[in-house]
JSON list of C-alpha atoms in Angstrom, two decimals:
[
{"chain": "W", "resi": 15, "resn": "GLU", "atom": "CA", "xyz": [195.23, 19.39, 28.57]},
{"chain": "W", "resi": 16, "resn": "ALA", "atom": "CA", "xyz": [191.57, 19.02, 28.13]},
{"chain": "W", "resi": 17, "resn": "GLN", "atom": "CA", "xyz": [190.77, 20.88, 24.90]},
{"chain": "W", "resi": 18, "resn": "VAL", "atom": "CA", "xyz": [189.21, 21.54, 21.18]},
{"chain": "W", "resi": 19, "resn": "THR", "atom": "CA", "xyz": [191.47, 22.08, 18.73]},
{"chain": "W", "resi": 20, "resn": "GLN", "atom": "CA", "xyz": [190.40, 23.73, 15.18]},
{"chain": "W", "resi": 21, "resn": "ASN", "atom": "CA", "xyz": [192.28, 23.65, 12.09]},
{"chain": "W", "resi": 22, "resn": "PRO", "atom": "CA", "xyz": [193.35, 26.28, 10.35]},
{"chain": "W", "resi": 23, "resn": "ARG", "atom": "CA", "xyz": [193.36, 28.44, 12.56]},
{"chain": "W", "resi": 24, "resn": "TYR", "atom": "CA", "xyz": [192.61, 31.41, 9.63]},
{"chain": "W", "resi": 25, "resn": "LEU", "atom": "CA", "xyz": [191.91, 30.68, 6.06]},
{"chain": "W", "resi": 26, "resn": "ILE", "atom": "CA", "xyz": [191.99, 32.71, 3.27]},
{"chain": "W", "resi": 27, "resn": "THR", "atom": "CA", "xyz": [190.69, 31.22, 0.41]},
{"chain": "W", "resi": 28, "resn": "VAL", "atom": "CA", "xyz": [189.23, 31.64, -3.27]},
{"chain": "W", "resi": 29, "resn": "THR", "atom": "CA", "xyz": [185.08, 31.11, -3.83]},
{"chain": "W", "resi": 30, "resn": "GLY", "atom": "CA", "xyz": [184.69, 27.88, -5.16]},
{"chain": "W", "resi": 31, "resn": "LYS", "atom": "CA", "xyz": [187.59, 26.16, -3.90]},
{"chain": "W", "resi": 32, "resn": "LYS", "atom": "CA", "xyz": [187.22, 23.31, -1.63]},
{"chain": "W", "resi": 33, "resn": "LEU", "atom": "CA", "xyz": [188.15, 23.72, 2.05]},
{"chain": "W", "resi": 34, "resn": "THR", "atom": "CA", "xyz": [188.00, 21.36, 5.33]},
{"chain": "W", "resi": 35, "resn": "VAL", "atom": "CA", "xyz": [188.24, 22.87, 8.73]},
{"chain": "W", "resi": 36, "resn": "THR", "atom": "CA", "xyz": [189.62, 20.20, 10.92]},
{"chain": "W", "resi": 37, "resn": "CYS", "atom": "CA", "xyz": [188.03, 19.92, 14.18]},
{"chain": "W", "resi": 38, "resn": "SER", "atom": "CA", "xyz": [189.07, 17.63, 17.60]},
{"chain": "W", "resi": 39, "resn": "GLN", "atom": "CA", "xyz": [188.07, 16.49, 20.80]},
{"chain": "W", "resi": 40, "resn": "ASN", "atom": "CA", "xyz": [190.63, 14.98, 23.71]},
{"chain": "W", "resi": 41, "resn": "MET", "atom": "CA", "xyz": [187.30, 14.33, 26.11]},
{"chain": "W", "resi": 42, "resn": "ASN", "atom": "CA", "xyz": [186.04, 11.72, 24.90]},
{"chain": "W", "resi": 43, "resn": "HIS", "atom": "CA", "xyz": [182.53, 13.39, 24.26]},
{"chain": "W", "resi": 44, "resn": "GLU", "atom": "CA", "xyz": [179.61, 12.14, 22.21]},
{"chain": "W", "resi": 45, "resn": "TYR", "atom": "CA", "xyz": [178.33, 15.28, 21.26]},
{"chain": "W", "resi": 46, "resn": "MET", "atom": "CA", "xyz": [180.03, 17.25, 19.08]},
{"chain": "W", "resi": 47, "resn": "SER", "atom": "CA", "xyz": [178.57, 21.14, 17.17]},
{"chain": "W", "resi": 48, "resn": "TRP", "atom": "CA", "xyz": [179.92, 23.60, 14.40]},
{"chain": "W", "resi": 49, "resn": "TYR", "atom": "CA", "xyz": [178.86, 27.61, 14.75]},
{"chain": "W", "resi": 50, "resn": "ARG", "atom": "CA", "xyz": [179.14, 30.21, 12.76]},
{"chain": "W", "resi": 51, "resn": "GLN", "atom": "CA", "xyz": [179.22, 33.93, 14.57]},
{"chain": "W", "resi": 52, "resn": "ASP", "atom": "CA", "xyz": [178.40, 36.45, 12.28]},
{"chain": "W", "resi": 53, "resn": "PRO", "atom": "CA", "xyz": [177.85, 40.28, 13.62]},
{"chain": "W", "resi": 54, "resn": "GLY", "atom": "CA", "xyz": [174.73, 40.60, 15.30]},
{"chain": "W", "resi": 55, "resn": "LEU", "atom": "CA", "xyz": [174.04, 37.42, 14.32]},
{"chain": "W", "resi": 56, "resn": "GLY", "atom": "CA", "xyz": [175.42, 35.85, 17.42]},
{"chain": "W", "resi": 57, "resn": "LEU", "atom": "CA", "xyz": [176.12, 32.01, 16.81]},
{"chain": "W", "resi": 58, "resn": "ARG", "atom": "CA", "xyz": [174.90, 29.85, 14.66]},
{"chain": "W", "resi": 59, "resn": "GLN", "atom": "CA", "xyz": [174.74, 26.52, 14.42]},
{"chain": "W", "resi": 60, "resn": "ILE", "atom": "CA", "xyz": [175.38, 24.44, 11.38]},
{"chain": "W", "resi": 61, "resn": "TYR", "atom": "CA", "xyz": [175.57, 20.90, 11.95]},
{"chain": "W", "resi": 62, "resn": "TYR", "atom": "CA", "xyz": [175.40, 18.52, 14.83]},
{"chain": "W", "resi": 63, "resn": "SER", "atom": "CA", "xyz": [176.75, 15.09, 15.77]},
{"chain": "W", "resi": 64, "resn": "MET", "atom": "CA", "xyz": [175.27, 13.06, 18.79]},
{"chain": "W", "resi": 65, "resn": "ASN", "atom": "CA", "xyz": [177.42, 10.35, 18.03]},
{"chain": "W", "resi": 66, "resn": "VAL", "atom": "CA", "xyz": [179.95, 8.62, 15.39]},
{"chain": "W", "resi": 67, "resn": "GLU", "atom": "CA", "xyz": [177.92, 7.95, 12.23]},
{"chain": "W", "resi": 68, "resn": "VAL", "atom": "CA", "xyz": [175.16, 10.35, 13.59]},
{"chain": "W", "resi": 69, "resn": "THR", "atom": "CA", "xyz": [175.05, 14.24, 12.24]},
{"chain": "W", "resi": 70, "resn": "ASP", "atom": "CA", "xyz": [172.40, 16.36, 12.02]},
{"chain": "W", "resi": 71, "resn": "LYS", "atom": "CA", "xyz": [171.12, 19.77, 10.05]},
{"chain": "W", "resi": 72, "resn": "GLY", "atom": "CA", "xyz": [171.47, 23.15, 12.56]},
{"chain": "W", "resi": 73, "resn": "ASP", "atom": "CA", "xyz": [169.90, 26.34, 11.76]},
{"chain": "W", "resi": 74, "resn": "VAL", "atom": "CA", "xyz": [172.15, 27.39, 8.69]},
{"chain": "W", "resi": 75, "resn": "PRO", "atom": "CA", "xyz": [173.47, 23.99, 7.51]},
{"chain": "W", "resi": 76, "resn": "GLU", "atom": "CA", "xyz": [173.14, 25.46, 3.37]},
{"chain": "W", "resi": 77, "resn": "GLY", "atom": "CA", "xyz": [176.61, 24.95, 2.35]},
{"chain": "W", "resi": 78, "resn": "TYR", "atom": "CA", "xyz": [178.42, 22.65, 4.07]},
{"chain": "W", "resi": 79, "resn": "LYS", "atom": "CA", "xyz": [178.62, 19.23, 4.97]},
{"chain": "W", "resi": 80, "resn": "VAL", "atom": "CA", "xyz": [180.63, 17.09, 8.12]},
{"chain": "W", "resi": 81, "resn": "SER", "atom": "CA", "xyz": [181.43, 13.88, 8.68]},
{"chain": "W", "resi": 82, "resn": "ARG", "atom": "CA", "xyz": [182.01, 12.10, 12.32]},
{"chain": "W", "resi": 83, "resn": "LYS", "atom": "CA", "xyz": [183.90, 8.76, 11.31]},
{"chain": "W", "resi": 84, "resn": "GLU", "atom": "CA", "xyz": [185.64, 8.79, 15.26]},
{"chain": "W", "resi": 85, "resn": "LYS", "atom": "CA", "xyz": [184.28, 10.13, 18.05]},
{"chain": "W", "resi": 86, "resn": "ARG", "atom": "CA", "xyz": [186.97, 12.10, 18.33]},
{"chain": "W", "resi": 87, "resn": "ASN", "atom": "CA", "xyz": [186.45, 14.14, 15.18]},
{"chain": "W", "resi": 88, "resn": "PHE", "atom": "CA", "xyz": [184.23, 16.16, 13.15]},
{"chain": "W", "resi": 89, "resn": "PRO", "atom": "CA", "xyz": [185.56, 17.82, 9.89]},
{"chain": "W", "resi": 90, "resn": "LEU", "atom": "CA", "xyz": [183.31, 20.84, 8.60]},
{"chain": "W", "resi": 91, "resn": "ILE", "atom": "CA", "xyz": [183.24, 20.34, 4.35]},
{"chain": "W", "resi": 92, "resn": "LEU", "atom": "CA", "xyz": [182.92, 23.54, 2.31]},
{"chain": "W", "resi": 93, "resn": "GLU", "atom": "CA", "xyz": [182.30, 22.14, -0.91]},
{"chain": "W", "resi": 94, "resn": "SER", "atom": "CA", "xyz": [181.56, 25.46, -2.79]},
{"chain": "W", "resi": 95, "resn": "PRO", "atom": "CA", "xyz": [182.76, 28.16, -0.34]},
{"chain": "W", "resi": 96, "resn": "SER", "atom": "CA", "xyz": [181.00, 31.43, -1.48]},
{"chain": "W", "resi": 97, "resn": "PRO", "atom": "CA", "xyz": [181.97, 34.88, -0.27]},
{"chain": "W", "resi": 98, "resn": "ASN", "atom": "CA", "xyz": [178.55, 34.50, 2.26]},
{"chain": "W", "resi": 99, "resn": "GLN", "atom": "CA", "xyz": [180.17, 31.48, 4.13]},
{"chain": "W", "resi": 100, "resn": "THR", "atom": "CA", "xyz": [183.02, 34.24, 4.90]},
{"chain": "W", "resi": 101, "resn": "SER", "atom": "CA", "xyz": [183.26, 33.89, 8.98]},
{"chain": "W", "resi": 102, "resn": "LEU", "atom": "CA", "xyz": [184.11, 32.93, 12.16]},
{"chain": "W", "resi": 103, "resn": "TYR", "atom": "CA", "xyz": [184.02, 29.41, 12.87]},
{"chain": "W", "resi": 104, "resn": "PHE", "atom": "CA", "xyz": [183.75, 27.68, 16.07]},
{"chain": "W", "resi": 105, "resn": "CYS", "atom": "CA", "xyz": [183.19, 23.81, 16.49]},
{"chain": "W", "resi": 106, "resn": "ALA", "atom": "CA", "xyz": [182.32, 22.46, 20.51]},
{"chain": "W", "resi": 107, "resn": "SER", "atom": "CA", "xyz": [181.98, 19.87, 22.16]},
{"chain": "W", "resi": 108, "resn": "LYS", "atom": "CA", "xyz": [179.99, 18.35, 25.55]},
{"chain": "W", "resi": 109, "resn": "GLU", "atom": "CA", "xyz": [179.36, 14.94, 26.90]},
{"chain": "W", "resi": 110, "resn": "GLY", "atom": "CA", "xyz": [176.14, 13.13, 26.18]},
{"chain": "W", "resi": 111, "resn": "ARG", "atom": "CA", "xyz": [173.99, 14.35, 28.70]},
{"chain": "W", "resi": 112, "resn": "GLU", "atom": "CA", "xyz": [175.75, 17.52, 30.10]},
{"chain": "W", "resi": 113, "resn": "GLU", "atom": "CA", "xyz": [174.48, 21.22, 28.89]},
{"chain": "W", "resi": 114, "resn": "THR", "atom": "CA", "xyz": [178.33, 22.87, 29.21]},
{"chain": "W", "resi": 115, "resn": "GLN", "atom": "CA", "xyz": [179.57, 22.72, 25.42]},
{"chain": "W", "resi": 116, "resn": "TYR", "atom": "CA", "xyz": [183.83, 23.42, 25.45]},
{"chain": "W", "resi": 117, "resn": "PHE", "atom": "CA", "xyz": [184.52, 25.76, 22.72]},
{"chain": "W", "resi": 118, "resn": "GLY", "atom": "CA", "xyz": [187.75, 25.62, 20.36]},
{"chain": "W", "resi": 119, "resn": "PRO", "atom": "CA", "xyz": [189.63, 28.33, 19.34]},
{"chain": "W", "resi": 120, "resn": "GLY", "atom": "CA", "xyz": [187.98, 29.73, 16.29]},
{"chain": "W", "resi": 121, "resn": "THR", "atom": "CA", "xyz": [188.59, 29.11, 12.65]},
{"chain": "W", "resi": 122, "resn": "ARG", "atom": "CA", "xyz": [188.33, 32.93, 10.49]},
{"chain": "W", "resi": 123, "resn": "LEU", "atom": "CA", "xyz": [187.57, 32.04, 7.20]},
{"chain": "W", "resi": 124, "resn": "LEU", "atom": "CA", "xyz": [187.50, 34.50, 4.45]},
{"chain": "W", "resi": 125, "resn": "VAL", "atom": "CA", "xyz": [186.26, 34.17, 1.14]},
{"chain": "W", "resi": 126, "resn": "LEU", "atom": "CA", "xyz": [187.05, 36.12, -2.18]},
{"chain": "N", "resi": 11, "resn": "GLN", "atom": "CA", "xyz": [160.68, 29.94, 15.91]},
{"chain": "N", "resi": 12, "resn": "LYS", "atom": "CA", "xyz": [162.84, 29.65, 19.39]},
{"chain": "N", "resi": 13, "resn": "GLU", "atom": "CA", "xyz": [164.65, 33.03, 20.29]},
{"chain": "N", "resi": 14, "resn": "VAL", "atom": "CA", "xyz": [167.20, 34.85, 22.86]},
{"chain": "N", "resi": 15, "resn": "GLU", "atom": "CA", "xyz": [167.23, 37.90, 22.41]},
{"chain": "N", "resi": 16, "resn": "GLN", "atom": "CA", "xyz": [169.74, 40.77, 24.23]},
{"chain": "N", "resi": 17, "resn": "ASN", "atom": "CA", "xyz": [170.22, 44.23, 23.79]},
{"chain": "N", "resi": 18, "resn": "SER", "atom": "CA", "xyz": [173.14, 44.68, 22.34]},
{"chain": "N", "resi": 19, "resn": "GLY", "atom": "CA", "xyz": [175.29, 47.21, 23.64]},
{"chain": "N", "resi": 20, "resn": "PRO", "atom": "CA", "xyz": [177.72, 48.60, 23.85]},
{"chain": "N", "resi": 21, "resn": "LEU", "atom": "CA", "xyz": [176.59, 49.04, 27.32]},
{"chain": "N", "resi": 22, "resn": "SER", "atom": "CA", "xyz": [179.23, 51.43, 28.65]},
{"chain": "N", "resi": 23, "resn": "VAL", "atom": "CA", "xyz": [180.32, 51.29, 33.07]},
{"chain": "N", "resi": 24, "resn": "PRO", "atom": "CA", "xyz": [183.33, 53.00, 34.90]},
{"chain": "N", "resi": 25, "resn": "GLU", "atom": "CA", "xyz": [185.18, 51.03, 37.05]},
{"chain": "N", "resi": 26, "resn": "GLY", "atom": "CA", "xyz": [183.81, 49.70, 40.04]},
{"chain": "N", "resi": 27, "resn": "ALA", "atom": "CA", "xyz": [180.06, 49.88, 38.69]},
{"chain": "N", "resi": 28, "resn": "ILE", "atom": "CA", "xyz": [177.64, 47.09, 38.36]},
{"chain": "N", "resi": 29, "resn": "ALA", "atom": "CA", "xyz": [176.81, 46.43, 35.15]},
{"chain": "N", "resi": 30, "resn": "SER", "atom": "CA", "xyz": [173.90, 44.88, 34.19]},
{"chain": "N", "resi": 31, "resn": "LEU", "atom": "CA", "xyz": [173.00, 42.65, 31.39]},
{"chain": "N", "resi": 32, "resn": "ASN", "atom": "CA", "xyz": [169.40, 41.21, 30.66]},
{"chain": "N", "resi": 33, "resn": "CYS", "atom": "CA", "xyz": [168.35, 38.36, 28.08]},
{"chain": "N", "resi": 34, "resn": "THR", "atom": "CA", "xyz": [165.02, 37.51, 26.91]},
{"chain": "N", "resi": 35, "resn": "TYR", "atom": "CA", "xyz": [163.89, 34.14, 25.71]},
{"chain": "N", "resi": 36, "resn": "SER", "atom": "CA", "xyz": [160.77, 32.32, 23.78]},
{"chain": "N", "resi": 37, "resn": "ASP", "atom": "CA", "xyz": [160.58, 29.00, 25.23]},
{"chain": "N", "resi": 38, "resn": "ARG", "atom": "CA", "xyz": [157.98, 29.56, 28.38]},
{"chain": "N", "resi": 39, "resn": "VAL", "atom": "CA", "xyz": [159.66, 25.34, 29.11]},
{"chain": "N", "resi": 40, "resn": "SER", "atom": "CA", "xyz": [163.15, 25.91, 28.78]},
{"chain": "N", "resi": 41, "resn": "GLN", "atom": "CA", "xyz": [164.94, 24.86, 32.48]},
{"chain": "N", "resi": 42, "resn": "SER", "atom": "CA", "xyz": [169.05, 25.67, 32.27]},
{"chain": "N", "resi": 43, "resn": "PHE", "atom": "CA", "xyz": [169.93, 29.41, 30.94]},
{"chain": "N", "resi": 44, "resn": "PHE", "atom": "CA", "xyz": [173.73, 30.08, 30.98]},
{"chain": "N", "resi": 45, "resn": "TRP", "atom": "CA", "xyz": [175.79, 33.22, 30.17]},
{"chain": "N", "resi": 46, "resn": "TYR", "atom": "CA", "xyz": [179.21, 32.98, 28.30]},
{"chain": "N", "resi": 47, "resn": "ARG", "atom": "CA", "xyz": [181.79, 35.45, 28.08]},
{"chain": "N", "resi": 48, "resn": "GLN", "atom": "CA", "xyz": [183.77, 35.84, 24.86]},
{"chain": "N", "resi": 49, "resn": "TYR", "atom": "CA", "xyz": [187.03, 38.60, 24.63]},
{"chain": "N", "resi": 50, "resn": "SER", "atom": "CA", "xyz": [186.92, 40.25, 20.43]},
{"chain": "N", "resi": 51, "resn": "GLY", "atom": "CA", "xyz": [188.39, 37.43, 18.70]},
{"chain": "N", "resi": 52, "resn": "LYS", "atom": "CA", "xyz": [188.41, 34.52, 21.01]},
{"chain": "N", "resi": 53, "resn": "SER", "atom": "CA", "xyz": [186.03, 31.41, 22.07]},
{"chain": "N", "resi": 54, "resn": "PRO", "atom": "CA", "xyz": [182.63, 32.19, 24.18]},
{"chain": "N", "resi": 55, "resn": "GLU", "atom": "CA", "xyz": [183.52, 30.81, 27.71]},
{"chain": "N", "resi": 56, "resn": "LEU", "atom": "CA", "xyz": [180.93, 29.83, 30.38]},
{"chain": "N", "resi": 57, "resn": "ILE", "atom": "CA", "xyz": [181.01, 31.92, 33.51]},
{"chain": "N", "resi": 58, "resn": "MET", "atom": "CA", "xyz": [177.62, 31.25, 35.20]},
{"chain": "N", "resi": 59, "resn": "SER", "atom": "CA", "xyz": [175.57, 28.73, 35.22]},
{"chain": "N", "resi": 60, "resn": "ILE", "atom": "CA", "xyz": [171.66, 28.74, 36.25]},
{"chain": "N", "resi": 61, "resn": "TYR", "atom": "CA", "xyz": [168.77, 26.70, 36.41]},
{"chain": "N", "resi": 62, "resn": "SER", "atom": "CA", "xyz": [166.50, 27.59, 39.12]},
{"chain": "N", "resi": 63, "resn": "ASN", "atom": "CA", "xyz": [164.22, 31.24, 39.70]},
{"chain": "N", "resi": 64, "resn": "GLY", "atom": "CA", "xyz": [166.51, 33.38, 41.85]},
{"chain": "N", "resi": 65, "resn": "ASP", "atom": "CA", "xyz": [169.92, 34.65, 42.32]},
{"chain": "N", "resi": 66, "resn": "LYS", "atom": "CA", "xyz": [173.09, 33.04, 41.92]},
{"chain": "N", "resi": 67, "resn": "GLU", "atom": "CA", "xyz": [176.15, 34.26, 43.17]},
{"chain": "N", "resi": 68, "resn": "ASP", "atom": "CA", "xyz": [179.33, 33.19, 41.84]},
{"chain": "N", "resi": 69, "resn": "GLY", "atom": "CA", "xyz": [182.13, 35.86, 43.23]},
{"chain": "N", "resi": 70, "resn": "ARG", "atom": "CA", "xyz": [181.55, 39.06, 41.37]},
{"chain": "N", "resi": 71, "resn": "PHE", "atom": "CA", "xyz": [178.81, 37.16, 38.86]},
{"chain": "N", "resi": 72, "resn": "THR", "atom": "CA", "xyz": [175.76, 36.99, 39.70]},
{"chain": "N", "resi": 73, "resn": "ALA", "atom": "CA", "xyz": [173.19, 35.05, 37.39]},
{"chain": "N", "resi": 74, "resn": "GLN", "atom": "CA", "xyz": [169.00, 35.93, 37.92]},
{"chain": "N", "resi": 75, "resn": "LEU", "atom": "CA", "xyz": [166.37, 33.85, 36.42]},
{"chain": "N", "resi": 76, "resn": "ASN", "atom": "CA", "xyz": [162.70, 35.39, 36.29]},
{"chain": "N", "resi": 77, "resn": "LYS", "atom": "CA", "xyz": [160.86, 32.02, 34.56]},
{"chain": "N", "resi": 78, "resn": "ALA", "atom": "CA", "xyz": [157.57, 33.68, 34.42]},
{"chain": "N", "resi": 79, "resn": "SER", "atom": "CA", "xyz": [158.94, 36.43, 32.71]},
{"chain": "N", "resi": 80, "resn": "GLN", "atom": "CA", "xyz": [160.83, 34.74, 30.80]},
{"chain": "N", "resi": 81, "resn": "TYR", "atom": "CA", "xyz": [164.26, 36.64, 31.91]},
{"chain": "N", "resi": 82, "resn": "VAL", "atom": "CA", "xyz": [167.43, 36.41, 32.94]},
{"chain": "N", "resi": 83, "resn": "SER", "atom": "CA", "xyz": [170.45, 39.05, 33.83]},
{"chain": "N", "resi": 84, "resn": "LEU", "atom": "CA", "xyz": [173.97, 39.04, 34.34]},
{"chain": "N", "resi": 85, "resn": "LEU", "atom": "CA", "xyz": [175.44, 41.19, 37.21]},
{"chain": "N", "resi": 86, "resn": "ILE", "atom": "CA", "xyz": [178.69, 42.42, 37.19]},
{"chain": "N", "resi": 87, "resn": "ARG", "atom": "CA", "xyz": [180.02, 44.06, 40.22]},
{"chain": "N", "resi": 88, "resn": "ASP", "atom": "CA", "xyz": [183.14, 46.11, 41.04]},
{"chain": "N", "resi": 89, "resn": "SER", "atom": "CA", "xyz": [183.70, 46.09, 37.24]},
{"chain": "N", "resi": 90, "resn": "GLN", "atom": "CA", "xyz": [187.07, 45.66, 35.57]},
{"chain": "N", "resi": 91, "resn": "PRO", "atom": "CA", "xyz": [188.05, 46.97, 32.27]},
{"chain": "N", "resi": 92, "resn": "SER", "atom": "CA", "xyz": [189.05, 42.60, 32.35]},
{"chain": "N", "resi": 93, "resn": "ASP", "atom": "CA", "xyz": [185.36, 42.62, 31.65]},
{"chain": "N", "resi": 94, "resn": "SER", "atom": "CA", "xyz": [184.86, 44.55, 28.48]},
{"chain": "N", "resi": 95, "resn": "ALA", "atom": "CA", "xyz": [183.86, 41.88, 26.38]},
{"chain": "N", "resi": 96, "resn": "THR", "atom": "CA", "xyz": [180.76, 40.22, 24.64]},
{"chain": "N", "resi": 97, "resn": "TYR", "atom": "CA", "xyz": [178.66, 38.42, 27.22]},
{"chain": "N", "resi": 98, "resn": "LEU", "atom": "CA", "xyz": [176.78, 36.27, 25.54]},
{"chain": "N", "resi": 99, "resn": "CYS", "atom": "CA", "xyz": [173.78, 34.49, 26.83]},
{"chain": "N", "resi": 100, "resn": "ALA", "atom": "CA", "xyz": [172.21, 30.87, 26.34]},
{"chain": "N", "resi": 101, "resn": "VAL", "atom": "CA", "xyz": [169.50, 29.34, 26.58]},
{"chain": "N", "resi": 102, "resn": "ASN", "atom": "CA", "xyz": [168.93, 25.20, 26.77]},
{"chain": "N", "resi": 103, "resn": "MET", "atom": "CA", "xyz": [165.79, 24.62, 24.22]},
{"chain": "N", "resi": 104, "resn": "PHE", "atom": "CA", "xyz": [163.33, 21.88, 23.95]},
{"chain": "N", "resi": 105, "resn": "MET", "atom": "CA", "xyz": [163.43, 20.28, 20.13]},
{"chain": "N", "resi": 106, "resn": "GLU", "atom": "CA", "xyz": [160.93, 17.69, 18.38]},
{"chain": "N", "resi": 107, "resn": "TYR", "atom": "CA", "xyz": [165.01, 16.26, 18.32]},
{"chain": "N", "resi": 108, "resn": "GLY", "atom": "CA", "xyz": [166.21, 16.24, 21.68]},
{"chain": "N", "resi": 109, "resn": "ASN", "atom": "CA", "xyz": [167.65, 19.88, 23.18]},
{"chain": "N", "resi": 110, "resn": "LYS", "atom": "CA", "xyz": [169.34, 22.40, 21.88]},
{"chain": "N", "resi": 111, "resn": "LEU", "atom": "CA", "xyz": [171.77, 25.80, 23.20]},
{"chain": "N", "resi": 112, "resn": "VAL", "atom": "CA", "xyz": [170.33, 28.76, 20.98]},
{"chain": "N", "resi": 113, "resn": "PHE", "atom": "CA", "xyz": [172.23, 31.47, 21.76]},
{"chain": "N", "resi": 114, "resn": "GLY", "atom": "CA", "xyz": [171.60, 35.89, 21.74]},
{"chain": "N", "resi": 115, "resn": "ALA", "atom": "CA", "xyz": [173.47, 37.72, 19.88]},
{"chain": "N", "resi": 116, "resn": "GLY", "atom": "CA", "xyz": [175.44, 38.98, 22.78]},
{"chain": "N", "resi": 117, "resn": "THR", "atom": "CA", "xyz": [175.81, 42.15, 24.28]},
{"chain": "N", "resi": 118, "resn": "ILE", "atom": "CA", "xyz": [179.44, 44.30, 24.55]},
{"chain": "N", "resi": 119, "resn": "LEU", "atom": "CA", "xyz": [180.30, 45.50, 27.71]},
{"chain": "N", "resi": 120, "resn": "ARG", "atom": "CA", "xyz": [182.59, 48.35, 27.99]},
{"chain": "N", "resi": 121, "resn": "VAL", "atom": "CA", "xyz": [184.23, 49.13, 31.24]},
{"chain": "N", "resi": 122, "resn": "LYS", "atom": "CA", "xyz": [186.36, 52.71, 31.17]},
{"chain": "N", "resi": 123, "resn": "SER", "atom": "CA", "xyz": [189.00, 53.43, 33.82]}
]
């Protein structure tokens, strides 16, 4: 089944404790992206990757890191999480020139 | 700044009625427009895409696009309680580095039985 998977789905952590949210897709998509969703603000792009080893900042990159060492994986790293990073996070992927994005199931993060 | 605007709602309609969801966008040269449905706590799901002025119908859903007015809408006919969700409008906008999908904040739709 074609899908985007994220882990963990739910995470409660404390300020400053490094964490990684994994994202994996099995559709051989070139493009992958991370979004955060907050009430009243919609989906805001954090980082995106056009292909392996190619990443760039989205609209709200501060406090986040990403890497794209393999085509299928695009982990999101929070080196020192803060409470304002409490949010619902979505990973998405698409074929390079296509416009339809496929979303993962989401990761709900609470930073205390 | 390139933006997509939606009324946050909630929009409440009785079962069987037509729900009309609206969206405006700032980038005059945008060519691709999308509607996503998102149930509470779930991921967005693409339900309609539209590229040309006019109407595009798919079952109970009709997307309408007016590029001159920078306006796109989604009509849901014979609304059902299962249509209750947040509807996200997304517009593919041209940036310096390529295209980018910009989302509106979403409109909450509630269909009452």
